[in-house]
mmCIF file of C-alpha atoms and ligand atoms in Angstrom:
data_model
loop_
_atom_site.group_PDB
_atom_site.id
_atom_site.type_symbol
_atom_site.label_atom_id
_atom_site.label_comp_id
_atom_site.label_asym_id
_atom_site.label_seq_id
_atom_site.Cartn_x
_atom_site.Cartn_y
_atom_site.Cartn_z
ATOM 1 C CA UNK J 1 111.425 104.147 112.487
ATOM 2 C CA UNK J 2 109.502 102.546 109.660
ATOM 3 C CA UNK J 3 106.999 105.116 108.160
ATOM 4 C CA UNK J 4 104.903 102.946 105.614
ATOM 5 C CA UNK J 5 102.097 105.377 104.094
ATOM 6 C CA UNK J 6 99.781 101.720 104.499
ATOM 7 C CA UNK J 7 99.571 99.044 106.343
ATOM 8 C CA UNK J 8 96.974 95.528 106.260
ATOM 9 C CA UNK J 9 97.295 93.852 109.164
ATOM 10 C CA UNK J 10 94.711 90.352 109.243
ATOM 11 C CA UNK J 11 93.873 89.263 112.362
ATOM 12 C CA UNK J 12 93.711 92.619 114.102
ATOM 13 C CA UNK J 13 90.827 92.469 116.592
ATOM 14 C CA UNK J 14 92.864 90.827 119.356
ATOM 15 C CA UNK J 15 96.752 89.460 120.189
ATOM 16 C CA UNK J 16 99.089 90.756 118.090
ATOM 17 C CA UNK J 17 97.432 91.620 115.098
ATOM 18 C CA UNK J 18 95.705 94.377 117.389
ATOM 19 C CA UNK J 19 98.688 95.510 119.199
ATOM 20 C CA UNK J 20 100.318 95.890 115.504
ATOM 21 C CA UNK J 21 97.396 98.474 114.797
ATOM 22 C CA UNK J 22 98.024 100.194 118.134
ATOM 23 C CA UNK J 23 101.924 100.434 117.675
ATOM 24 C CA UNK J 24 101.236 101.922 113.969
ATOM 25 C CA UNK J 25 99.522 104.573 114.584
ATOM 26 C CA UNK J 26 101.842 105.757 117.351
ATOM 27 C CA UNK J 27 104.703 105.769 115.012
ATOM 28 C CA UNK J 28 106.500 109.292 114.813
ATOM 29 C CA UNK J 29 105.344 109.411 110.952
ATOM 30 C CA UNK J 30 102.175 106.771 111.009
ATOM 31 C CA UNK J 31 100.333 105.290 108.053
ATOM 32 C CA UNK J 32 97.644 107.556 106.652
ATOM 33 C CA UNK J 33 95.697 104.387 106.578
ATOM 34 C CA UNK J 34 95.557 101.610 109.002
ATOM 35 C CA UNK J 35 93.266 98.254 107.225
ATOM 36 C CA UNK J 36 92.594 95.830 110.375
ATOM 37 C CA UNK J 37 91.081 92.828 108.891
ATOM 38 C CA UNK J 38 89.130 90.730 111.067
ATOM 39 C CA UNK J 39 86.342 88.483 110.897
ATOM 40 C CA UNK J 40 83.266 90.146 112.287
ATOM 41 C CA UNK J 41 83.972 93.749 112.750
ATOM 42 C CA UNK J 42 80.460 94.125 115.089
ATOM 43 C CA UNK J 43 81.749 91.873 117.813
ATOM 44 C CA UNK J 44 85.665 93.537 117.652
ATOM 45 C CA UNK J 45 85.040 95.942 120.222
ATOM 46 C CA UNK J 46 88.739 96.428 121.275
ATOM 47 C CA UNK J 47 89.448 96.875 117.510
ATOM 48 C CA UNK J 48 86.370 99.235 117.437
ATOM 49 C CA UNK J 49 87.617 101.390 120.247
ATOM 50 C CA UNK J 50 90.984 101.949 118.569
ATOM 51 C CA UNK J 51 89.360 102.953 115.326
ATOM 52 C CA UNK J 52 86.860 105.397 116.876
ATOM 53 C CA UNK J 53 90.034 107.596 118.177
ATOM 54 C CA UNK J 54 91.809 107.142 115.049
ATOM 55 C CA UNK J 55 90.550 108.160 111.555
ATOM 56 C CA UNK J 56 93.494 106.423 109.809
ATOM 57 C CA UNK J 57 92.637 102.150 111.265
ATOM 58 C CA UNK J 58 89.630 101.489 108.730
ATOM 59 C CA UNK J 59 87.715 98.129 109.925
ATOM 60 C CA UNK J 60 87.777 95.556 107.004
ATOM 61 C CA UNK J 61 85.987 92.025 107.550
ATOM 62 C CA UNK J 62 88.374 89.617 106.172
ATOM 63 C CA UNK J 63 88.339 85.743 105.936
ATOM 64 C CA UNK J 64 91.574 84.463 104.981
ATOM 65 C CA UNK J 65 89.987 81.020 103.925
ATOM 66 C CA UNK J 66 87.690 83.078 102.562
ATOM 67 C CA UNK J 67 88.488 84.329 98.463
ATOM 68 C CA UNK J 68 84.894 86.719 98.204
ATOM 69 C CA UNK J 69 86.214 88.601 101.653
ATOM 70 C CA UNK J 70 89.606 89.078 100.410
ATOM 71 C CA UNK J 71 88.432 90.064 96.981
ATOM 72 C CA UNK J 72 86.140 92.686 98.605
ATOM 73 C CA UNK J 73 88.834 93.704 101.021
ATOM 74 C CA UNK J 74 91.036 94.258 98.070
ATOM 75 C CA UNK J 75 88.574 96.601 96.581
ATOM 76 C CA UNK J 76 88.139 98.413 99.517
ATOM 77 C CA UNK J 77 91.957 99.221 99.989
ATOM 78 C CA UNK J 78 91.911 99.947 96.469
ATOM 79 C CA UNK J 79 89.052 102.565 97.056
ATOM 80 C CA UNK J 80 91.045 103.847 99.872
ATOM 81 C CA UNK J 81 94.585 104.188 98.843
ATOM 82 C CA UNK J 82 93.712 104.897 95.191
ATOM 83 C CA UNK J 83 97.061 105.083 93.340
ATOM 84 C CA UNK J 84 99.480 105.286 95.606
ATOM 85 C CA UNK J 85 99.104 101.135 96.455
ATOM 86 C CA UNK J 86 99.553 99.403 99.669
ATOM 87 C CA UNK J 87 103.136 99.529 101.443
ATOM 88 C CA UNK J 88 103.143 97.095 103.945
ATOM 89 C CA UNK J 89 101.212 93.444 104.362
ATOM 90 C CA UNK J 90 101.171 91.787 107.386
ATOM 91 C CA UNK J 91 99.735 88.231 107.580
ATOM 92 C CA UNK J 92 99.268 87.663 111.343
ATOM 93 C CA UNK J 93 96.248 85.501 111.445
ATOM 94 C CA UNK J 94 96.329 82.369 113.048
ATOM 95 C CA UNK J 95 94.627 78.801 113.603
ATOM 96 C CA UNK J 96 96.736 77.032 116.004
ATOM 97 C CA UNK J 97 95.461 73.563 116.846
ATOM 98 C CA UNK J 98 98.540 72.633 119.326
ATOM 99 C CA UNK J 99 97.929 69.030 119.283
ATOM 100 C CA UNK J 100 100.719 66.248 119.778
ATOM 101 C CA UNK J 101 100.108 63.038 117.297
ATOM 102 C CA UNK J 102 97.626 60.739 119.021
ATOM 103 C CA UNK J 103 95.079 63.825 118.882
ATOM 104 C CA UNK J 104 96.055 65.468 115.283
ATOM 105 C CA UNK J 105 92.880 64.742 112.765
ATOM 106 C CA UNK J 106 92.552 65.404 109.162
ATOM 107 C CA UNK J 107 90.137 68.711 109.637
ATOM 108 C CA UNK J 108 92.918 70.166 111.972
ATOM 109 C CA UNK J 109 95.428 69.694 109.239
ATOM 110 C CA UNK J 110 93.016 71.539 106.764
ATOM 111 C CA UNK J 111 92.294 74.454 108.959
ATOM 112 C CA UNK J 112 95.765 75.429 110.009
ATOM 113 C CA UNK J 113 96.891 74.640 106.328
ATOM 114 C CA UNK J 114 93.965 77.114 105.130
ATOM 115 C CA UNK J 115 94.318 80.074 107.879
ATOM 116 C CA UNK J 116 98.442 79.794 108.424
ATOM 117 C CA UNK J 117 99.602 78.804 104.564
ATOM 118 C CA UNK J 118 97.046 79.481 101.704
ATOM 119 C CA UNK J 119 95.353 82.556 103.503
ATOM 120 C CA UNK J 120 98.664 84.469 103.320
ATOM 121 C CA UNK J 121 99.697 83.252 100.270
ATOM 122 C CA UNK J 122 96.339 84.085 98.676
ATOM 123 C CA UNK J 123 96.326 87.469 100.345
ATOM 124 C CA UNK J 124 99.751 88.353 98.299
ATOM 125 C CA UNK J 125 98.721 86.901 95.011
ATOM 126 C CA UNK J 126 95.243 89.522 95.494
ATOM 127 C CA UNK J 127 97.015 92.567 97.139
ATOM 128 C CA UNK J 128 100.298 92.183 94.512
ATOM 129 C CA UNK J 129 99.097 95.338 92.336
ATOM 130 C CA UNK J 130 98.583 97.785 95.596
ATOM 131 C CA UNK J 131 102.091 96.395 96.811
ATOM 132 C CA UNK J 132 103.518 96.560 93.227
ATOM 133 C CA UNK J 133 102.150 100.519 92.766
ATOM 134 C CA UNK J 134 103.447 101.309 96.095
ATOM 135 C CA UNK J 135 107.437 99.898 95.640
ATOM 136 C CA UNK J 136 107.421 101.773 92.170
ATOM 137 C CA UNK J 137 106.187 105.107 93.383
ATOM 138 C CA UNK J 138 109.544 105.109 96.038
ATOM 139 C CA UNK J 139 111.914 103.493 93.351
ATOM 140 C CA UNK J 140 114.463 105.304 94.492
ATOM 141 C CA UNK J 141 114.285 103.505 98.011
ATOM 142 C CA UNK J 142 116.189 100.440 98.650
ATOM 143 C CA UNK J 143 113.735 97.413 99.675
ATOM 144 C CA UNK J 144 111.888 98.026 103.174
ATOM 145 C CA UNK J 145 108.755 98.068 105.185
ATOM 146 C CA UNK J 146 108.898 101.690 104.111
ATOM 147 C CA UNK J 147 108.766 101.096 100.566
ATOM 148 C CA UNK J 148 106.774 97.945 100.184
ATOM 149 C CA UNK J 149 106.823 94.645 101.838
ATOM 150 C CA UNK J 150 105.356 91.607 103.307
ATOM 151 C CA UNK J 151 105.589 90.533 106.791
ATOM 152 C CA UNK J 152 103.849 87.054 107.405
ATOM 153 C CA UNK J 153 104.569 86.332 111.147
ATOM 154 C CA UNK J 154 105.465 82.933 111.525
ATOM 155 C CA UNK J 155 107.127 80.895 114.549
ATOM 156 C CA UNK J 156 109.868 79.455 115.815
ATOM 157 C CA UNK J 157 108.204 76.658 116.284
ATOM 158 C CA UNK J 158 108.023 76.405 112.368
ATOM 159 C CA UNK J 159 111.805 76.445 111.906
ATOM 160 C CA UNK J 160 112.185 72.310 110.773
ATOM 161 C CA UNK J 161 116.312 72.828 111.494
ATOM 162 C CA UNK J 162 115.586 74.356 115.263
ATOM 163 C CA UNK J 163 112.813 71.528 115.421
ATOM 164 C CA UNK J 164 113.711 69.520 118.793
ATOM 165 C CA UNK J 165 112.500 67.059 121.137
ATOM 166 C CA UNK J 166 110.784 68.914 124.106
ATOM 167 C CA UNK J 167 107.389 70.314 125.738
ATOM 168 C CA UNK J 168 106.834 73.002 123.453
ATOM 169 C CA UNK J 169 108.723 71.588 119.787
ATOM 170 C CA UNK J 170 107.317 67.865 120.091
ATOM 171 C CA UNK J 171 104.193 67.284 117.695
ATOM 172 C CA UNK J 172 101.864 70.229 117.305
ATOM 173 C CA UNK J 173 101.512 68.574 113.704
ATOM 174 C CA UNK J 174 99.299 71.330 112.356
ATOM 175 C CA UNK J 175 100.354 74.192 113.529
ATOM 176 C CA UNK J 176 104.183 73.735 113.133
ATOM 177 C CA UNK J 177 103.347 72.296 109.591
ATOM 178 C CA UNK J 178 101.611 75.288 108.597
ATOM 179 C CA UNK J 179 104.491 77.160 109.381
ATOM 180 C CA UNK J 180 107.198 75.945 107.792
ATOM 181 C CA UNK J 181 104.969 75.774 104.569
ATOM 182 C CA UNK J 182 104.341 79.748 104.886
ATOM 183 C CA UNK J 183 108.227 79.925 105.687
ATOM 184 C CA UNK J 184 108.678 78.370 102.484
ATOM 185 C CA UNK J 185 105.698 80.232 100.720
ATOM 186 C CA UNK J 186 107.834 83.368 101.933
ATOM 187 C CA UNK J 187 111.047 82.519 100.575
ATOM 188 C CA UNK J 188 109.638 81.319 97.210
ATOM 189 C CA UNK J 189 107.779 84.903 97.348
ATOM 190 C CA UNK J 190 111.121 86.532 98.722
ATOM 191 C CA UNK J 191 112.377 85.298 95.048
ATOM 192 C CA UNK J 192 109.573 86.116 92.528
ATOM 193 C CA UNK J 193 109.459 89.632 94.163
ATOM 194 C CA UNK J 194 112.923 90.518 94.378
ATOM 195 C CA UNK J 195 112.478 92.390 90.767
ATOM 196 C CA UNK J 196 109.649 94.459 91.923
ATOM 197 C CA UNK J 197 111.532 95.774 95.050
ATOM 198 C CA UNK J 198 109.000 94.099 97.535
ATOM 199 C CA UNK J 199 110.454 92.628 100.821
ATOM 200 C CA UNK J 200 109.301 89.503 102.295
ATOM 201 C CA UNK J 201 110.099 88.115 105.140
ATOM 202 C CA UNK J 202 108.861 85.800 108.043
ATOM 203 C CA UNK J 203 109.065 86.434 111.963
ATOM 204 C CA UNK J 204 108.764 85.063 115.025
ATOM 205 C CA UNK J 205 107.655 87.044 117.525
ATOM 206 C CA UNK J 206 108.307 85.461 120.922
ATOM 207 C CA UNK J 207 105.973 83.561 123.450
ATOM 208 C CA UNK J 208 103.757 86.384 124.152
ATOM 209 C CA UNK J 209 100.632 86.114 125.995
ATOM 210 C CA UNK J 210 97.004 85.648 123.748
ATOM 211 C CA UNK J 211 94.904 83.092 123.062
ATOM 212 C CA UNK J 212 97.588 81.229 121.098
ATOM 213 C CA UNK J 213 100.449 81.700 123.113
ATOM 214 C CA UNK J 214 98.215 81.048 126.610
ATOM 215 C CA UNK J 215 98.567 83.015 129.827
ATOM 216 C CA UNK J 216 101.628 81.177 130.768
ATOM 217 C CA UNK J 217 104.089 82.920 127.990
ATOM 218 C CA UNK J 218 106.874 85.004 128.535
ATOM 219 C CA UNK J 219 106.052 88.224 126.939
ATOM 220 C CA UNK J 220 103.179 90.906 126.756
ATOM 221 C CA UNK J 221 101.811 91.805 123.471
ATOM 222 C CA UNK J 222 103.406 95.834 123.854
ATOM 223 C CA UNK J 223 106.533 94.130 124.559
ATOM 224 C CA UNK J 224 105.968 92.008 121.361
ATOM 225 C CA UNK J 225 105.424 94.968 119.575
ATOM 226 C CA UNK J 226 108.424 96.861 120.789
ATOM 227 C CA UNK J 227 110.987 93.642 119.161
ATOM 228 C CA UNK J 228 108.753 93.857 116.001
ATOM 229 C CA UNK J 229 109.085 96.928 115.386
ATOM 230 C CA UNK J 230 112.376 97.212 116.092
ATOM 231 C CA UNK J 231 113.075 94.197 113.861
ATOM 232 C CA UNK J 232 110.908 96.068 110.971
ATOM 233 C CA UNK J 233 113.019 98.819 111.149
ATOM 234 C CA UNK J 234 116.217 96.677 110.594
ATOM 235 C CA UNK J 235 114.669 95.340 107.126
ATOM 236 C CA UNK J 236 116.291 97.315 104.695
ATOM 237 C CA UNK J 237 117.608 95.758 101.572
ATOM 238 C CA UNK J 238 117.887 92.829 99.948
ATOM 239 C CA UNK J 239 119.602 90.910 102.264
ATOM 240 C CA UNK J 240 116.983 90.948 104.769
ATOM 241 C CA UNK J 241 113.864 90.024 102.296
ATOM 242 C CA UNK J 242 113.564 85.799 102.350
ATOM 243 C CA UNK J 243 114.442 85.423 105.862
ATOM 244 C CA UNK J 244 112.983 83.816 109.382
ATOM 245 C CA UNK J 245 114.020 86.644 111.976
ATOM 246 C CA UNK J 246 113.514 85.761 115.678
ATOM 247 C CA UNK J 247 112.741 88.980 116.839
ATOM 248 C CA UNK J 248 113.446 88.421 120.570
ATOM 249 C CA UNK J 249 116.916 86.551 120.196
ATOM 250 C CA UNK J 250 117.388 89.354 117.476
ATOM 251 C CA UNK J 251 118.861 86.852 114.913
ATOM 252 C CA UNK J 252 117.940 84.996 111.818
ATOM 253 C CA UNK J 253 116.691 81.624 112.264
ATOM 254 C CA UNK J 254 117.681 78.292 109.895
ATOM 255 C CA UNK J 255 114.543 77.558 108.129
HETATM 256 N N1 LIG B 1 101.261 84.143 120.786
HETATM 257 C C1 LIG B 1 102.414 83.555 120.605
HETATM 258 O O1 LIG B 1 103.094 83.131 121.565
HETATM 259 C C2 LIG B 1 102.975 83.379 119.218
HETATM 260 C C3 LIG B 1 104.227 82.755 119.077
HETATM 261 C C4 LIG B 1 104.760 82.607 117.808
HETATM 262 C C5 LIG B 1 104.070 83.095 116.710
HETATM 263 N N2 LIG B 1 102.844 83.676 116.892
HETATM 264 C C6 LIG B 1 102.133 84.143 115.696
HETATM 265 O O2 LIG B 1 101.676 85.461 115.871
HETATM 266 C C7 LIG B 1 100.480 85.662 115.099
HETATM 267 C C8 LIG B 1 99.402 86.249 115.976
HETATM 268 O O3 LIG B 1 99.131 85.309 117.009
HETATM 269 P P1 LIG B 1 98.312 85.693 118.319
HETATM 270 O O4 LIG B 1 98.954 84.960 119.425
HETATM 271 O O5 LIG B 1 98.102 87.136 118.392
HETATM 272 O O6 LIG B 1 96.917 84.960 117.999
HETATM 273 P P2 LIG B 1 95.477 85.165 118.651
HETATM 274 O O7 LIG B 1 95.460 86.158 119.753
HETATM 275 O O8 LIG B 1 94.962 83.795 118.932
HETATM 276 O O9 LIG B 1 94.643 85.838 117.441
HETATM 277 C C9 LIG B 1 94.449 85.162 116.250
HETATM 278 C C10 LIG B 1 93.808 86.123 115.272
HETATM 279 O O10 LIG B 1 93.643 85.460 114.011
HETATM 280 C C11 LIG B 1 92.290 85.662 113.603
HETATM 281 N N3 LIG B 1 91.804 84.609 112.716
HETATM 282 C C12 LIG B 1 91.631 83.292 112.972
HETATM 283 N N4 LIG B 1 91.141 82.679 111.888
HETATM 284 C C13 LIG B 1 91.005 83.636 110.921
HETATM 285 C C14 LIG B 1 90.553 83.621 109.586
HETATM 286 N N5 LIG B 1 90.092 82.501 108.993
HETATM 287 N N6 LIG B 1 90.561 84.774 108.882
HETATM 288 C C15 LIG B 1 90.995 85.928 109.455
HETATM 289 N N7 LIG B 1 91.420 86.012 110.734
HETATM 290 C C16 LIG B 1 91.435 84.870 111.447
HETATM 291 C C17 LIG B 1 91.509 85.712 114.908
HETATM 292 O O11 LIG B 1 90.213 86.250 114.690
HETATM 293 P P3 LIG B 1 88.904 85.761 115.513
HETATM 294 O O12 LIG B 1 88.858 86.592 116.767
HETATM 295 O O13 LIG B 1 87.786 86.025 114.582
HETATM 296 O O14 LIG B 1 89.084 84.308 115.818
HETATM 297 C C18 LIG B 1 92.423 86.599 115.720
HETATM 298 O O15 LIG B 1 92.260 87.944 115.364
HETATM 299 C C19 LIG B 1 100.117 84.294 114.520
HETATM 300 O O16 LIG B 1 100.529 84.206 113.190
HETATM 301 C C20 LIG B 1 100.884 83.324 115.404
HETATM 302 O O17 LIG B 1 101.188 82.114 114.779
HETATM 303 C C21 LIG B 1 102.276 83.835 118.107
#
């Protein structure tokens, strides 16, 4: 199993993002610290719960459109971690307007652009020195979630060559648009950061039932968990940093 000595996770007081901070700290050799990022930490009670029987899942609040909440969430981690750096990044928020074309407005573009594209894009370019210390303290470790990485989780539905005509991959302008930009913010990254031994890859992580997904999806958020971990663990070296892995179908997807 992956046994990264930190983890961010944004988006963590409900769906996946929380079920991420549950799964980590059950890991056979879990994180020493745990960041879950969310919005208003007085209202995240389910996040709250988890932290209050775990020292290691620190509350952060965290705005991903937001530069003055990621700049004091960097400092914060910084605080914490001091200089052994920040092994593993997910960027799991989400704004998913799931509109088809005669309802898609300019302000829905923005948002999903802002939350699903620049926010993880901006949280990498701010957290690069805590990922940077943490890949050159385990040098000797080929690249993996264990070392140092970034996991944005993306969709299928942002794949543009499995893009089809049907219910659920007609339309949804904003939300599969934001997508495939962060797929291709992730394989520009997968490039830059190839010389400092960070991973970075993209991955879908099945219909699974939240407020994005709906109550009609296929999948539970532990069951989620259980194919993204799994897939986590399978992330080791190069050759698995600047991909789209389905996690379900346990395959990588065309772009
Ligand atoms: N569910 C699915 O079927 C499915 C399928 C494919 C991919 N995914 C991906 O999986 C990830 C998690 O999705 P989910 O279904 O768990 O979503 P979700 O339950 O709707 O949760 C979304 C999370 O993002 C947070 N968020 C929204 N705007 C934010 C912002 N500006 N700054 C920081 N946090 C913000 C929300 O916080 P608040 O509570 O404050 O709003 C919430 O914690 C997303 O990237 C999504 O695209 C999901």
């Amino acid at each position: 199993m992956i046994s990264p000595k930190s983890v961010f996770v944004t988006g963590a007081n409900r769906g996946i993002g929380l079920e991420f901070v549950k799964q980590l700290i059950k890991l056979p050799t879990p994180p020493k610290y745990v960041f879950a990022g969310c919005r208003n930490p007085d209202t995240s009670k389910d996040l709250q719960t988890v932290a209050e029987s775990n020292d290691s899942v620190k509350i952060v609040q965290l705005d991903v459109t937001d530069q003055a909440t990621v700049d004091e969430a960097y400092k914060t981690v910084q605080s914490t971690v001091k200089d052994e750096g920040l092994t593993l990044l997910i960027n799991n928020a989400v704004h998913a307007n799931l509109v088809e074309l005669p309802d898609v407005t300019r302000d829905m573009m923005k948002i999903n652009f802002d939350v699903n594209t620049i926010g993880p894009l901006m949280m990498v370019k701010t957290f690069l020195p805590l990922l940077q210390q943490a890949s050159n303290q385990q040098s000797d470790l080929e690249m993996s979630c264990s070392r140092s990485a970034i996991i944005n989780i993306s969709s299928d539905s942002g794949s543009i060559s499995d893009n089809y005509d049907g219910i659920y991959h007609g339309g949804l302008y904003p939300y599969k648009a934001s997508k495939a930009a962060l797929n291709m913010i992730t394989s520009c990254l997968s490039l830059d950061l190839k010389k400092d031994g960070i991973l970075c890859s993209a991955i879908h992580p099945g219909w699974v039932i939240t407020e994005t997904g709906g109550p009609n999806a296929e999948i539970s958020t532990e069951t989620c968990l259980q194919y993204c971990m799994e897939a986590l663990e399978l992330m080791k070296g190069e050759k698995w940093s600047g991909i789209l892995y389905d996690c379900i179908n346990k395959k990588i997807m065309g772009w």
